[in-house]
């Protein structure tokens, strides 16, 4: 996942290739390897429904956020540090009941949410403990943290040298992540591996970017295209070989002390 400071040219340049890479109906503007069906399954496990107050951390242009707002009628707040991504998110959201704020996470807003989403961006946080402690604080009692992770040992120096924008790629082993959740008072209630599916999407995106390379390079330049392709080659290799595994999880905050009846 390559960092894009000016999102509009990337979104426009990659639109055609992304649309072609996902199976019919599975591309909803996500900037990730998740299919729409996987996003629906995860938000279903997090019990997002009408009126549920949802905070979507690192929402980007908010393809998933717009989909769940339209389909589920939740109250939605998306945060991202990219102003240019939020311009696109607001524009595409139109009349949907979505709100967006520009923020660098952590910290989280000083409110409580029934669900916190973090889709395909756990890897961008070098300090996952601080992030998870903030998420736990920002959940209501009984609240759910729904997210994906890239599971694996930290990248070696030579792997970091090959990955564009390696300062946004911080793997963590699932057991270590689960321990951080437990220490923050969150219990994993659902977990599913999605490595094969994400490998298939990464492979399809790589093929699509190569097919569309002349068109993409005209809009974002040859250097950015080369980095996009290099990053996807590495993800295909790592997801295919098991060097990195992908999981979707839901972790819940306890409902709190039950008052003893008299
Ligand atoms: C791979 S995109 C995922 C977007 C979206 N969650 C999705 O699934 O389509 C990652 C996003 O995280 C944002 N981001 C990364 N680190 C962040 C941070 N510390 N605070 C806020 N946004 C961040 C980036 O600007 C980018 O929009």
XYZ file of N, CA and C and ligand atoms in Angstrom:
813
model
N 0.839 -1.173 0.000
C 0.000 0.000 0.000
C 0.886 1.239 0.000
N 0.885 1.907 -1.100
C 1.809 3.021 -1.295
C 1.146 4.298 -0.802
N 1.942 5.135 -0.078
C 1.389 6.388 0.425
C 1.119 7.337 -0.743
N -0.013 8.011 -0.689
C -0.375 8.942 -1.750
C -0.761 10.255 -1.100
N 0.118 11.278 -1.196
C -0.167 12.535 -0.523
C -1.226 13.331 -1.278
N -1.185 13.270 -2.607
C -2.217 13.942 -3.415
C -3.102 12.838 -3.965
N -4.278 12.666 -3.328
C -5.065 11.464 -3.598
C -5.798 11.522 -4.930
N -6.250 12.735 -5.347
C -7.124 12.803 -6.530
C -6.499 12.186 -7.783
N -5.234 12.523 -8.147
C -4.690 11.918 -9.367
C -4.592 10.395 -9.259
N -4.293 9.880 -8.044
C -4.201 8.420 -7.873
C -5.561 7.759 -8.034
N -6.555 8.354 -7.386
C -7.896 7.750 -7.452
C -8.363 7.723 -8.904
N -8.155 8.837 -9.627
C -8.592 8.891 -11.029
C -7.786 7.909 -11.876
N -6.457 7.882 -11.662
C -5.593 7.044 -12.509
C -5.871 5.557 -12.306
N -6.198 5.153 -11.072
C -6.325 3.722 -10.755
C -7.749 3.191 -10.878
N -8.708 4.103 -11.079
C -10.122 3.724 -11.073
C -10.427 2.555 -12.025
N -9.969 2.709 -13.274
C -10.263 1.698 -14.302
C -9.623 0.349 -13.939
N -8.369 0.390 -13.501
C -7.663 -0.854 -13.159
C -8.286 -1.507 -11.935
N -8.658 -0.712 -10.942
C -9.263 -1.280 -9.732
C -10.609 -1.913 -10.057
N -11.404 -1.216 -10.851
C -12.729 -1.750 -11.198
C -12.585 -3.101 -11.899
N -11.571 -3.210 -12.771
C -11.382 -4.461 -13.525
C -10.850 -5.590 -12.639
N -10.134 -5.238 -11.552
C -9.453 -6.271 -10.760
C -10.381 -7.043 -9.820
N -11.438 -6.412 -9.352
C -12.319 -7.073 -8.372
C -13.417 -7.842 -9.098
N -13.905 -8.927 -8.523
C -15.053 -9.612 -9.116
C -16.254 -8.654 -9.174
N -17.215 -8.929 -10.066
C -18.355 -8.012 -10.214
C -19.017 -7.700 -8.869
N -19.265 -6.419 -8.636
C -19.954 -5.984 -7.417
C -19.068 -5.892 -6.182
N -17.784 -6.282 -6.287
C -16.931 -6.331 -5.087
C -16.064 -5.085 -4.910
N -16.065 -4.190 -5.901
C -15.289 -2.947 -5.758
C -16.236 -1.801 -5.437
N -16.035 -1.182 -4.258
C -16.919 -0.090 -3.826
C -16.098 1.153 -3.452
N -14.905 1.268 -4.064
C -14.058 2.424 -3.764
C -13.078 2.172 -2.636
N -12.950 0.925 -2.182
C -11.970 0.615 -1.132
C -10.548 0.772 -1.680
N -9.648 1.225 -0.788
C -8.229 1.329 -1.148
C -7.516 0.187 -0.431
N -7.835 -1.038 -0.827
C -7.360 -2.182 -0.047
C -7.570 -3.474 -0.820
N -7.202 -4.586 -0.180
C -7.385 -5.902 -0.793
C -8.697 -6.554 -0.347
N -9.501 -5.866 0.450
C -10.768 -6.457 0.917
C -11.822 -6.372 -0.183
N -12.598 -7.447 -0.325
C -13.763 -7.383 -1.223
C -14.923 -6.774 -0.449
N -15.903 -6.231 -1.171
C -17.081 -5.668 -0.503
C -17.738 -6.729 0.391
N -17.771 -7.976 -0.084
C -18.400 -9.045 0.703
C -17.687 -9.268 2.036
N -16.361 -9.115 2.044
C -15.604 -9.282 3.298
C -15.868 -8.114 4.247
N -16.013 -6.921 3.671
C -16.319 -5.750 4.512
C -17.704 -5.953 5.142
N -18.662 -6.409 4.333
C -20.026 -6.648 4.868
C -19.997 -7.697 5.974
N -19.195 -8.748 5.785
C -19.129 -9.804 6.813
C -18.546 -9.241 8.114
N -17.468 -8.464 7.999
C -16.819 -7.905 9.193
C -17.758 -6.949 9.931
N -18.419 -6.054 9.185
C -19.288 -5.085 9.878
C -20.526 -5.793 10.455
N -20.930 -6.906 9.817
C -22.028 -7.715 10.378
C -21.608 -8.313 11.707
N -20.369 -8.850 11.762
C -19.853 -9.436 13.013
C -19.706 -8.367 14.098
N -19.483 -7.112 13.670
C -19.364 -6.011 14.645
C -20.735 -5.439 15.007
N -21.779 -6.042 14.456
C -23.180 -5.660 14.736
C -23.436 -4.170 14.425
N -22.949 -3.725 13.268
C -23.293 -2.371 12.814
C -24.678 -2.440 12.182
N -25.550 -1.568 12.618
C -26.913 -1.531 12.106
C -27.439 -0.120 12.208
N -28.742 0.078 11.994
C -29.316 1.422 12.003
C -28.999 2.160 13.311
N -28.497 3.381 13.179
C -28.261 4.231 14.345
C -26.992 3.928 15.124
N -26.299 2.822 14.830
C -25.071 2.485 15.587
C -23.999 3.529 15.271
N -23.336 4.011 16.326
C -22.357 5.088 16.166
C -20.989 4.484 15.827
N -20.515 4.753 14.601
C -19.311 4.107 14.061
C -18.227 5.154 13.811
N -17.022 4.861 14.287
C -15.851 5.681 13.969
C -14.968 4.865 13.033
N -14.702 5.386 11.845
C -13.868 4.693 10.856
C -12.512 5.387 10.808
N -11.520 4.758 11.455
C -10.175 5.338 11.492
C -9.481 5.106 10.153
N -8.777 6.127 9.662
C -8.014 5.983 8.415
C -8.942 5.579 7.275
N -10.011 6.364 7.117
C -11.092 6.019 6.178
C -10.701 6.232 4.734
N -9.643 7.020 4.450
C -9.278 7.313 3.067
C -10.430 7.993 2.331
N -10.706 7.561 1.107
C -11.817 8.155 0.351
C -13.145 7.513 0.746
N -13.081 6.570 1.696
C -14.271 6.044 2.393
C -15.217 5.215 1.512
N -14.648 4.429 0.626
C -15.499 3.478 -0.111
C -16.280 2.586 0.846
N -15.598 1.917 1.815
C -16.340 1.090 2.766
C -17.323 1.903 3.611
N -16.906 3.094 4.042
C -17.778 3.930 4.871
C -19.041 4.334 4.142
N -18.893 4.696 2.879
C -20.085 5.096 2.105
C -21.002 3.894 1.904
N -20.400 2.714 1.682
C -21.223 1.518 1.487
C -22.019 1.188 2.753
N -21.362 1.214 3.912
C -22.098 0.806 5.120
C -23.110 1.876 5.540
N -22.787 3.156 5.286
C -23.770 4.201 5.610
C -25.029 4.016 4.774
N -24.835 3.734 3.476
C -25.988 3.583 2.569
C -26.779 2.315 2.904
N -26.074 1.222 3.223
C -26.772 -0.063 3.380
C -27.313 -0.288 4.782
N -26.619 0.286 5.794
C -26.963 -0.078 7.175
C -27.567 1.055 7.980
N -27.454 2.295 7.474
C -28.070 3.413 8.191
C -27.424 3.701 9.532
N -26.101 3.434 9.639
C -25.405 3.747 10.894
C -25.082 5.243 10.937
N -24.683 5.713 12.129
C -24.148 7.086 12.246
C -22.661 6.968 12.031
N -22.129 7.651 11.054
C -20.753 7.383 10.608
C -19.878 8.622 10.690
N -18.705 8.466 11.340
C -17.672 9.506 11.334
C -16.385 8.881 10.806
N -15.860 9.433 9.712
C -14.599 8.947 9.146
C -13.472 9.919 9.446
N -12.320 9.383 9.860
C -11.132 10.212 10.121
C -10.000 9.794 9.200
N -9.277 10.778 8.704
C -8.056 10.482 7.946
C -7.156 11.700 8.032
N -5.835 11.482 7.922
C -4.957 12.657 7.954
C -4.778 13.291 6.582
N -5.312 12.647 5.553
C -5.146 13.179 4.197
C -6.325 14.088 3.832
N -6.033 15.404 3.745
C -7.098 16.351 3.375
C -7.627 16.037 1.981
N -6.733 15.639 1.089
C -7.173 15.402 -0.303
C -8.070 14.164 -0.382
N -7.807 13.150 0.440
C -8.701 11.978 0.456
C -10.083 12.382 0.963
N -10.116 13.273 1.973
C -11.415 13.655 2.555
C -12.234 14.530 1.606
N -11.564 15.309 0.764
C -12.307 16.085 -0.255
C -13.082 15.103 -1.143
N -12.416 14.030 -1.553
C -13.061 13.029 -2.424
C -14.163 12.297 -1.648
N -13.859 11.921 -0.398
C -14.847 11.192 0.411
C -16.128 12.011 0.559
N -15.978 13.294 0.889
C -17.171 14.157 1.083
C -17.945 14.302 -0.217
N -17.211 14.483 -1.302
C -17.850 14.675 -2.607
C -18.650 13.418 -2.982
N -18.036 12.236 -2.833
C -18.716 11.000 -3.232
C -19.841 10.628 -2.266
N -19.749 11.101 -1.025
C -20.792 10.751 -0.044
C -22.097 11.491 -0.328
N -22.002 12.643 -1.005
C -23.227 13.368 -1.371
C -24.144 13.556 -0.178
N -25.367 13.047 -0.296
C -26.366 13.231 0.766
C -26.345 12.116 1.819
N -25.421 11.202 1.726
C -25.381 10.132 2.741
C -25.118 10.736 4.122
N -25.619 10.085 5.179
C -25.407 10.638 6.531
C -24.009 10.320 7.063
N -22.981 10.805 6.347
C -21.581 10.555 6.760
C -20.964 11.882 7.173
N -20.114 11.830 8.206
C -19.306 13.005 8.542
C -17.842 12.613 8.427
N -17.014 13.594 8.095
C -15.580 13.330 7.954
C -14.802 14.429 8.667
N -13.704 14.028 9.321
C -12.818 15.017 9.945
C -11.386 14.655 9.631
N -10.578 15.715 9.446
C -9.159 15.473 9.217
C -8.475 15.342 10.572
N -7.757 14.235 10.775
C -7.072 14.029 12.053
C -5.965 13.006 11.860
N -4.902 13.217 12.611
C -3.829 12.218 12.662
C -4.090 11.366 13.904
N -4.203 10.063 13.708
C -4.551 9.120 14.778
C -3.289 8.399 15.259
N -3.107 8.060 16.580
C -3.882 8.587 17.679
C -3.522 10.054 17.946
N -4.311 10.775 18.811
C -5.404 10.274 19.634
C -6.692 10.110 18.826
N -7.702 9.511 19.479
C -9.047 9.450 18.916
C -9.848 10.638 19.448
N -10.978 10.974 18.800
C -11.813 12.068 19.328
C -12.247 11.766 20.763
N -12.513 12.826 21.503
C -12.860 12.666 22.913
C -14.355 12.357 23.072
N -14.776 11.251 22.468
C -16.171 10.787 22.534
C -16.115 9.269 22.628
N -17.283 8.628 22.781
C -17.301 7.166 22.749
C -18.150 6.678 21.587
N -17.722 5.562 21.002
C -18.348 4.996 19.801
C -18.709 3.542 20.078
N -19.805 3.086 19.436
C -20.182 1.679 19.622
C -19.289 0.753 18.802
N -18.809 1.253 17.671
C -17.897 0.461 16.836
C -16.763 1.361 16.346
N -15.543 0.857 16.456
C -14.398 1.507 15.816
C -13.904 0.565 14.719
N -13.808 1.103 13.493
C -13.299 0.342 12.347
C -11.877 0.784 12.034
N -11.038 -0.166 11.647
C -9.710 0.166 11.117
C -9.435 -0.846 10.003
N -9.743 -0.435 8.777
C -9.669 -1.355 7.644
C -8.351 -1.164 6.904
N -7.569 -2.217 6.888
C -6.371 -2.296 6.035
C -5.324 -1.225 6.349
N -5.270 -0.797 7.614
C -4.298 0.253 7.944
C -3.568 -0.008 9.258
N -3.806 -1.151 9.910
C -3.063 -1.450 11.139
C -1.560 -1.407 10.860
N -1.163 -1.815 9.648
C 0.277 -1.893 9.343
C 0.950 -0.525 9.339
N 0.180 0.562 9.231
C 0.796 1.891 9.169
C 1.240 2.388 10.552
N 0.837 1.682 11.630
C 1.119 2.165 12.991
C 2.299 1.402 13.598
N 3.443 2.089 13.782
C 4.570 1.395 14.408
C 4.275 1.067 15.873
N 3.529 1.950 16.561
C 3.225 1.736 17.984
C 1.767 1.298 18.103
N 1.561 -0.015 18.027
C 0.184 -0.522 18.028
C -0.418 -0.507 19.437
N 0.432 -0.567 20.455
C -0.088 -0.535 21.828
C -0.841 0.776 22.096
N -0.209 1.919 21.732
C -0.866 3.216 21.986
C -2.176 3.315 21.222
N -2.166 2.831 19.985
C -3.384 2.892 19.167
C -4.497 2.069 19.820
N -4.155 0.831 20.227
C -5.181 -0.068 20.774
C -5.699 0.460 22.118
N -4.815 1.045 22.914
C -5.281 1.631 24.186
C -6.256 2.778 23.918
N -5.974 3.576 22.898
C -6.878 4.669 22.539
C -8.220 4.137 22.046
N -8.167 3.072 21.226
C -9.413 2.480 20.717
C -10.242 1.968 21.892
N -9.599 1.277 22.828
C -10.332 0.721 23.979
C -10.995 1.847 24.777
N -10.267 2.962 24.950
C -10.832 4.107 25.670
C -12.012 4.703 24.912
N -11.935 4.691 23.587
C -12.967 5.333 22.770
C -14.195 4.479 22.518
N -14.224 3.241 23.036
C -15.398 2.386 22.853
C -16.341 2.489 24.043
N -17.642 2.451 23.767
C -18.633 2.357 24.838
C -18.511 0.974 25.485
N -19.015 0.780 26.708
C -19.091 -0.584 27.248
C -19.864 -1.465 26.257
N -19.323 -2.633 25.949
C -19.951 -3.511 24.949
C -19.586 -3.139 23.513
N -18.728 -2.109 23.351
C -18.351 -1.647 22.008
C -17.416 -2.627 21.317
N -17.355 -2.504 19.976
C -16.593 -3.456 19.168
C -15.528 -2.749 18.332
N -14.339 -3.368 18.296
C -13.242 -2.905 17.436
C -13.127 -3.914 16.296
N -13.391 -3.468 15.070
C -13.396 -4.359 13.909
C -12.298 -3.918 12.952
N -11.400 -4.837 12.606
C -10.206 -4.417 11.874
C -9.569 -5.581 11.133
N -8.602 -5.243 10.276
C -7.791 -6.268 9.626
C -6.346 -6.080 10.060
N -5.587 -7.188 10.052
C -4.145 -7.061 10.348
C -3.312 -7.846 9.352
N -2.076 -7.373 9.223
C -1.049 -8.059 8.459
C -0.184 -8.766 9.486
N -0.314 -10.097 9.531
C 0.391 -10.897 10.541
C 1.719 -11.385 9.977
N 2.787 -11.155 10.739
C 4.091 -11.658 10.321
C 5.182 -11.043 11.175
N 6.378 -11.662 11.112
C 7.530 -11.089 11.817
C 7.878 -9.747 11.189
N 8.471 -8.832 11.960
C 8.836 -7.530 11.390
C 9.681 -7.696 10.125
N 9.561 -6.745 9.208
C 10.350 -6.806 7.976
C 11.839 -6.743 8.297
N 12.628 -7.487 7.548
C 14.090 -7.404 7.683
C 14.564 -6.133 6.973
N 15.846 -5.804 7.191
C 16.396 -4.604 6.541
C 16.304 -4.737 5.021
N 16.559 -5.926 4.487
C 16.528 -6.049 3.012
C 15.091 -5.999 2.501
N 14.135 -6.523 3.277
C 12.725 -6.393 2.868
C 12.296 -4.928 2.907
N 12.731 -4.215 3.939
C 12.369 -2.787 4.036
C 12.942 -2.012 2.851
N 14.143 -2.390 2.439
C 14.790 -1.665 1.335
C 14.022 -1.864 0.028
N 13.340 -3.014 -0.090
C 12.618 -3.288 -1.350
C 11.205 -2.708 -1.347
N 10.647 -2.425 -0.181
C 9.248 -1.971 -0.096
C 9.176 -0.443 -0.174
N 8.515 0.123 -1.202
C 8.333 1.576 -1.233
C 7.555 2.041 0.014
N 7.873 3.210 0.518
C 7.205 3.737 1.719
C 7.204 2.729 2.870
N 8.366 2.116 3.096
C 8.459 1.081 4.142
C 8.162 1.652 5.530
N 8.228 2.981 5.676
C 7.910 3.577 6.984
C 6.419 3.500 7.297
N 5.608 2.949 6.371
C 4.182 2.733 6.670
C 3.852 1.234 6.724
N 4.889 0.395 6.845
C 4.656 -1.062 6.818
C 5.269 -1.700 8.068
N 4.440 -1.895 9.096
C 4.891 -2.440 10.378
C 4.049 -3.674 10.683
N 4.596 -4.851 10.338
C 3.878 -6.107 10.585
C 3.884 -6.405 12.076
N 2.944 -7.249 12.483
C 2.923 -7.733 13.872
C 2.399 -9.164 13.854
N 2.914 -9.989 14.761
C 2.400 -11.359 14.802
C 1.061 -11.359 15.533
N 0.181 -12.228 15.038
C -1.195 -12.257 15.563
C -1.216 -12.456 17.079
N -0.337 -13.338 17.584
C -0.337 -13.614 19.028
C 0.022 -12.352 19.820
N 0.973 -11.573 19.293
C 1.393 -10.344 19.985
C 0.250 -9.318 19.968
N -0.409 -9.232 18.818
C -1.542 -8.294 18.682
C -2.674 -8.687 19.631
N -2.950 -9.995 19.703
C -4.019 -10.474 20.588
C -3.683 -10.150 22.043
N -2.398 -10.258 22.393
C -1.981 -9.920 23.771
C -2.193 -8.423 24.038
N -1.887 -7.581 23.050
C -2.104 -6.134 23.230
C -3.584 -5.830 23.437
N -4.437 -6.532 22.680
C -5.888 -6.323 22.834
C -6.312 -6.712 24.248
N -5.822 -7.885 24.693
C -6.207 -8.400 26.023
C -5.771 -7.409 27.106
N -4.532 -6.906 26.981
C -4.010 -5.971 27.993
C -4.811 -4.666 28.012
N -5.417 -4.326 26.863
C -6.246 -3.106 26.799
C -7.688 -3.394 27.212
N -7.973 -4.648 27.601
C -9.318 -4.986 28.085
C -10.271 -5.416 26.982
N -9.760 -5.752 25.800
C -10.615 -6.168 24.684
C -10.468 -7.675 24.461
N -11.596 -8.337 24.177
C -11.602 -9.789 23.964
C -11.961 -10.086 22.518
N -11.145 -10.903 21.867
C -11.436 -11.270 20.474
C -12.674 -12.169 20.454
N -13.692 -11.747 19.695
C -14.937 -12.527 19.615
C -15.124 -13.160 18.238
N -14.335 -12.720 17.271
C -14.428 -13.305 15.929
C -13.120 -13.050 15.206
N -12.694 -14.044 14.462
C -11.436 -13.914 13.723
C -11.514 -14.799 12.488
N -11.055 -14.277 11.371
C -11.077 -15.085 10.143
C -9.850 -14.772 9.298
N -9.212 -15.804 8.811
C -8.065 -15.568 7.930
C -8.566 -15.241 6.520
N -7.953 -14.244 5.904
C -8.358 -13.863 4.543
C -7.149 -13.754 3.622
N -6.073 -14.506 3.918
C -4.841 -14.411 3.125
C -5.072 -14.805 1.671
N -5.787 -15.927 1.435
C -5.952 -16.420 0.056
C -6.747 -15.421 -0.772
N -7.802 -14.899 -0.176
C -8.639 -13.937 -0.892
C -7.856 -12.647 -1.185
N -7.061 -12.177 -0.204
C -6.296 -10.942 -0.414
C -5.150 -11.169 -1.406
N -4.597 -12.389 -1.413
C -3.566 -12.713 -2.405
C -4.178 -12.660 -3.808
N -5.389 -13.178 -3.943
C -6.053 -13.174 -5.258
C -6.318 -11.739 -5.720
N -6.758 -10.872 -4.808
C -7.029 -9.467 -5.199
C -5.715 -8.738 -5.506
N -4.680 -8.966 -4.684
C -3.381 -8.314 -4.949
C -2.852 -8.734 -6.318
N -3.019 -10.010 -6.656
C -2.551 -10.522 -7.956
C -3.350 -9.889 -9.098
N -4.657 -9.786 -8.913
C -5.515 -9.184 -9.953
C -5.200 -7.691 -10.110
N -4.939 -6.997 -8.989
C -4.587 -5.568 -9.074
C -3.258 -5.398 -9.811
N -2.279 -6.241 -9.482
C -0.971 -6.144 -10.134
C -1.123 -6.322 -11.648
N -1.902 -7.333 -12.037
C -2.129 -7.587 -13.468
C -2.800 -6.376 -14.121
N -3.801 -5.829 -13.447
C -4.553 -4.680 -13.963
C -3.673 -3.434 -14.093
N -2.832 -3.192 -13.069
C -1.946 -2.014 -13.115
C -0.960 -2.153 -14.283
N -0.474 -3.380 -14.502
C 0.471 -3.576 -15.625
C -0.239 -3.342 -16.961
N -1.448 -3.872 -17.087
C -2.202 -3.711 -18.345
C -2.467 -2.237 -18.624
N -2.748 -1.497 -17.570
C -3.156 -0.090 -17.697
C -1.985 0.865 -17.459
N -0.748 0.362 -17.543
C 0.394 1.138 -17.048
C 0.609 2.455 -17.806
N 0.374 2.465 -19.103
C 0.625 3.708 -19.861
C -0.330 4.807 -19.383
N -1.601 4.436 -19.241
C -2.630 5.375 -18.778
C -2.312 5.861 -17.348
N -1.913 4.945 -16.482
C -1.625 5.314 -15.076
C -0.397 6.236 -15.027
N 0.652 5.880 -15.764
C 1.895 6.671 -15.729
C 1.653 8.101 -16.214
N 0.773 8.248 -17.186
C 0.497 9.620 -17.687
C -0.062 10.499 -16.569
N -0.810 9.902 -15.643
C -1.462 10.723 -14.609
C -0.638 10.865 -13.326
N 0.117 9.823 -12.966
C 0.840 9.910 -11.677
C 2.354 9.891 -11.854
N 2.817 9.679 -13.082
C 4.263 9.666 -13.344
C 4.833 8.258 -13.262
N 5.981 8.076 -13.899
C 6.589 6.735 -14.001
C 7.115 6.248 -12.645
N 7.659 7.181 -11.847
C 8.237 6.755 -10.560
C 7.138 6.188 -9.653
N 6.013 6.904 -9.576
C 4.913 6.441 -8.713
C 4.339 5.122 -9.227
N 4.254 4.976 -10.546
C 3.753 3.712 -11.111
C 4.710 2.568 -10.759
N 6.020 2.810 -10.900
C 7.010 1.767 -10.590
C 6.900 1.348 -9.122
N 6.694 2.330 -8.230
C 6.561 2.007 -6.802
C 5.272 1.226 -6.535
N 4.201 1.623 -7.207
C 2.915 0.924 -7.044
C 3.072 -0.547 -7.446
N 3.736 -0.765 -8.564
C 3.912 -2.137 -9.050
C 4.867 -2.912 -8.132
N 5.951 -2.276 -7.700
C 6.897 -2.969 -6.806
C 6.200 -3.385 -5.508
N 5.398 -2.473 -4.940
C 4.709 -2.790 -3.680
C 3.754 -3.964 -3.896
N 3.014 -3.958 -5.001
C 2.070 -5.060 -5.240
C 2.786 -6.373 -5.537
N 3.955 -6.313 -6.175
C 4.736 -7.549 -6.389
C 5.124 -8.152 -5.037
N 5.550 -7.281 -4.115
C 5.945 -7.792 -2.790
C 4.747 -8.372 -2.049
N 3.599 -7.664 -2.075
C 2.417 -8.200 -1.377
C 1.996 -9.535 -1.977
N 2.057 -9.669 -3.308
C 1.692 -10.949 -3.947
C 2.640 -12.047 -3.470
N 3.935 -11.735 -3.443
C 4.937 -12.707 -3.018
C 4.690 -13.089 -1.544
N 4.554 -12.081 -0.690
C 4.451 -12.345 0.744
C 3.141 -13.043 1.106
N 2.043 -12.639 0.482
C 0.756 -13.294 0.794
C 0.717 -14.699 0.203
N 1.339 -14.884 -0.956
C 1.346 -16.204 -1.598
C 2.237 -17.192 -0.870
N 3.343 -16.700 -0.304
C 4.316 -17.599 0.342
C 4.009 -17.815 1.826
N 3.088 -17.039 2.385
C 2.809 -17.146 3.826
C 3.731 -16.265 4.662
N 4.608 -15.472 4.029
C 5.463 -14.536 4.787
C 4.588 -13.557 5.577
N 3.455 -13.182 4.945
C 2.456 -12.338 5.626
C 1.112 -13.043 5.504
N 0.368 -13.066 6.604
C -1.011 -13.583 6.556
C -1.946 -12.437 6.921
N -3.142 -12.477 6.359
C -4.134 -11.440 6.653
C -5.257 -12.037 7.493
N -5.703 -11.270 8.470
C -6.837 -11.677 9.304
C -7.798 -10.508 9.469
N -9.076 -10.838 9.567
C -10.095 -9.865 9.986
C -10.528 -10.288 11.391
N -10.669 -9.307 12.281
C -11.006 -9.612 13.677
C -12.047 -8.634 14.215
N -12.776 -9.111 15.207
C -13.603 -8.234 16.040
C -13.192 -8.487 17.491
N -12.927 -7.397 18.239
C -12.598 -7.499 19.661
C -13.570 -6.606 20.435
N -14.091 -7.124 21.541
C -15.154 -6.392 22.260
C -14.681 -5.905 23.626
N -15.263 -4.782 24.018
C -15.021 -4.234 25.364
C -16.124 -4.773 26.271
N -15.789 -5.174 27.496
C -16.832 -5.732 28.359
C -17.949 -4.726 28.637
N -19.115 -5.275 28.943
C -20.267 -4.410 29.236
C -20.094 -3.655 30.533
N -19.182 -4.117 31.383
C -18.949 -3.435 32.656
C -19.537 -4.224 33.792
N -19.383 -3.659 34.985
C -19.844 -4.346 36.195
C -21.353 -4.514 36.145
N -21.830 -5.736 36.387
C -23.268 -5.954 36.517
C -23.605 -5.740 37.991
N -24.579 -4.843 38.248
C -24.921 -4.549 39.650
C -25.564 -5.761 40.295
N -25.105 -6.105 41.476
C -25.683 -7.250 42.193
C -27.137 -6.934 42.544
N -28.050 -7.899 42.275
C -29.448 -7.647 42.618
C -29.665 -7.837 44.116
N -30.600 -7.098 44.698
C -30.805 -7.205 46.152
C -31.558 -8.465 46.510
C -4.779 1.820 2.713
S -5.722 3.262 2.965
C -7.187 2.497 3.594
C -8.388 3.352 3.456
C -9.709 2.726 3.917
N -9.654 2.288 5.298
C -10.165 1.588 3.024
O -10.219 0.451 3.510
O -10.479 1.843 1.867
C -4.937 3.929 4.414
C -5.412 5.307 4.839
O -4.921 5.560 6.150
C -4.579 6.936 6.265
N -3.670 7.017 7.436
C -2.511 6.324 7.624
N -1.992 6.594 8.840
C -2.847 7.468 9.445
C -2.868 8.121 10.736
N -1.901 7.892 11.652
N -3.896 8.953 11.021
C -4.887 9.178 10.113
N -4.920 8.599 8.880
C -3.910 7.740 8.548
C -4.013 7.282 4.904
O -4.083 8.674 4.634
C -4.925 6.453 3.983
O -6.034 7.204 3.571
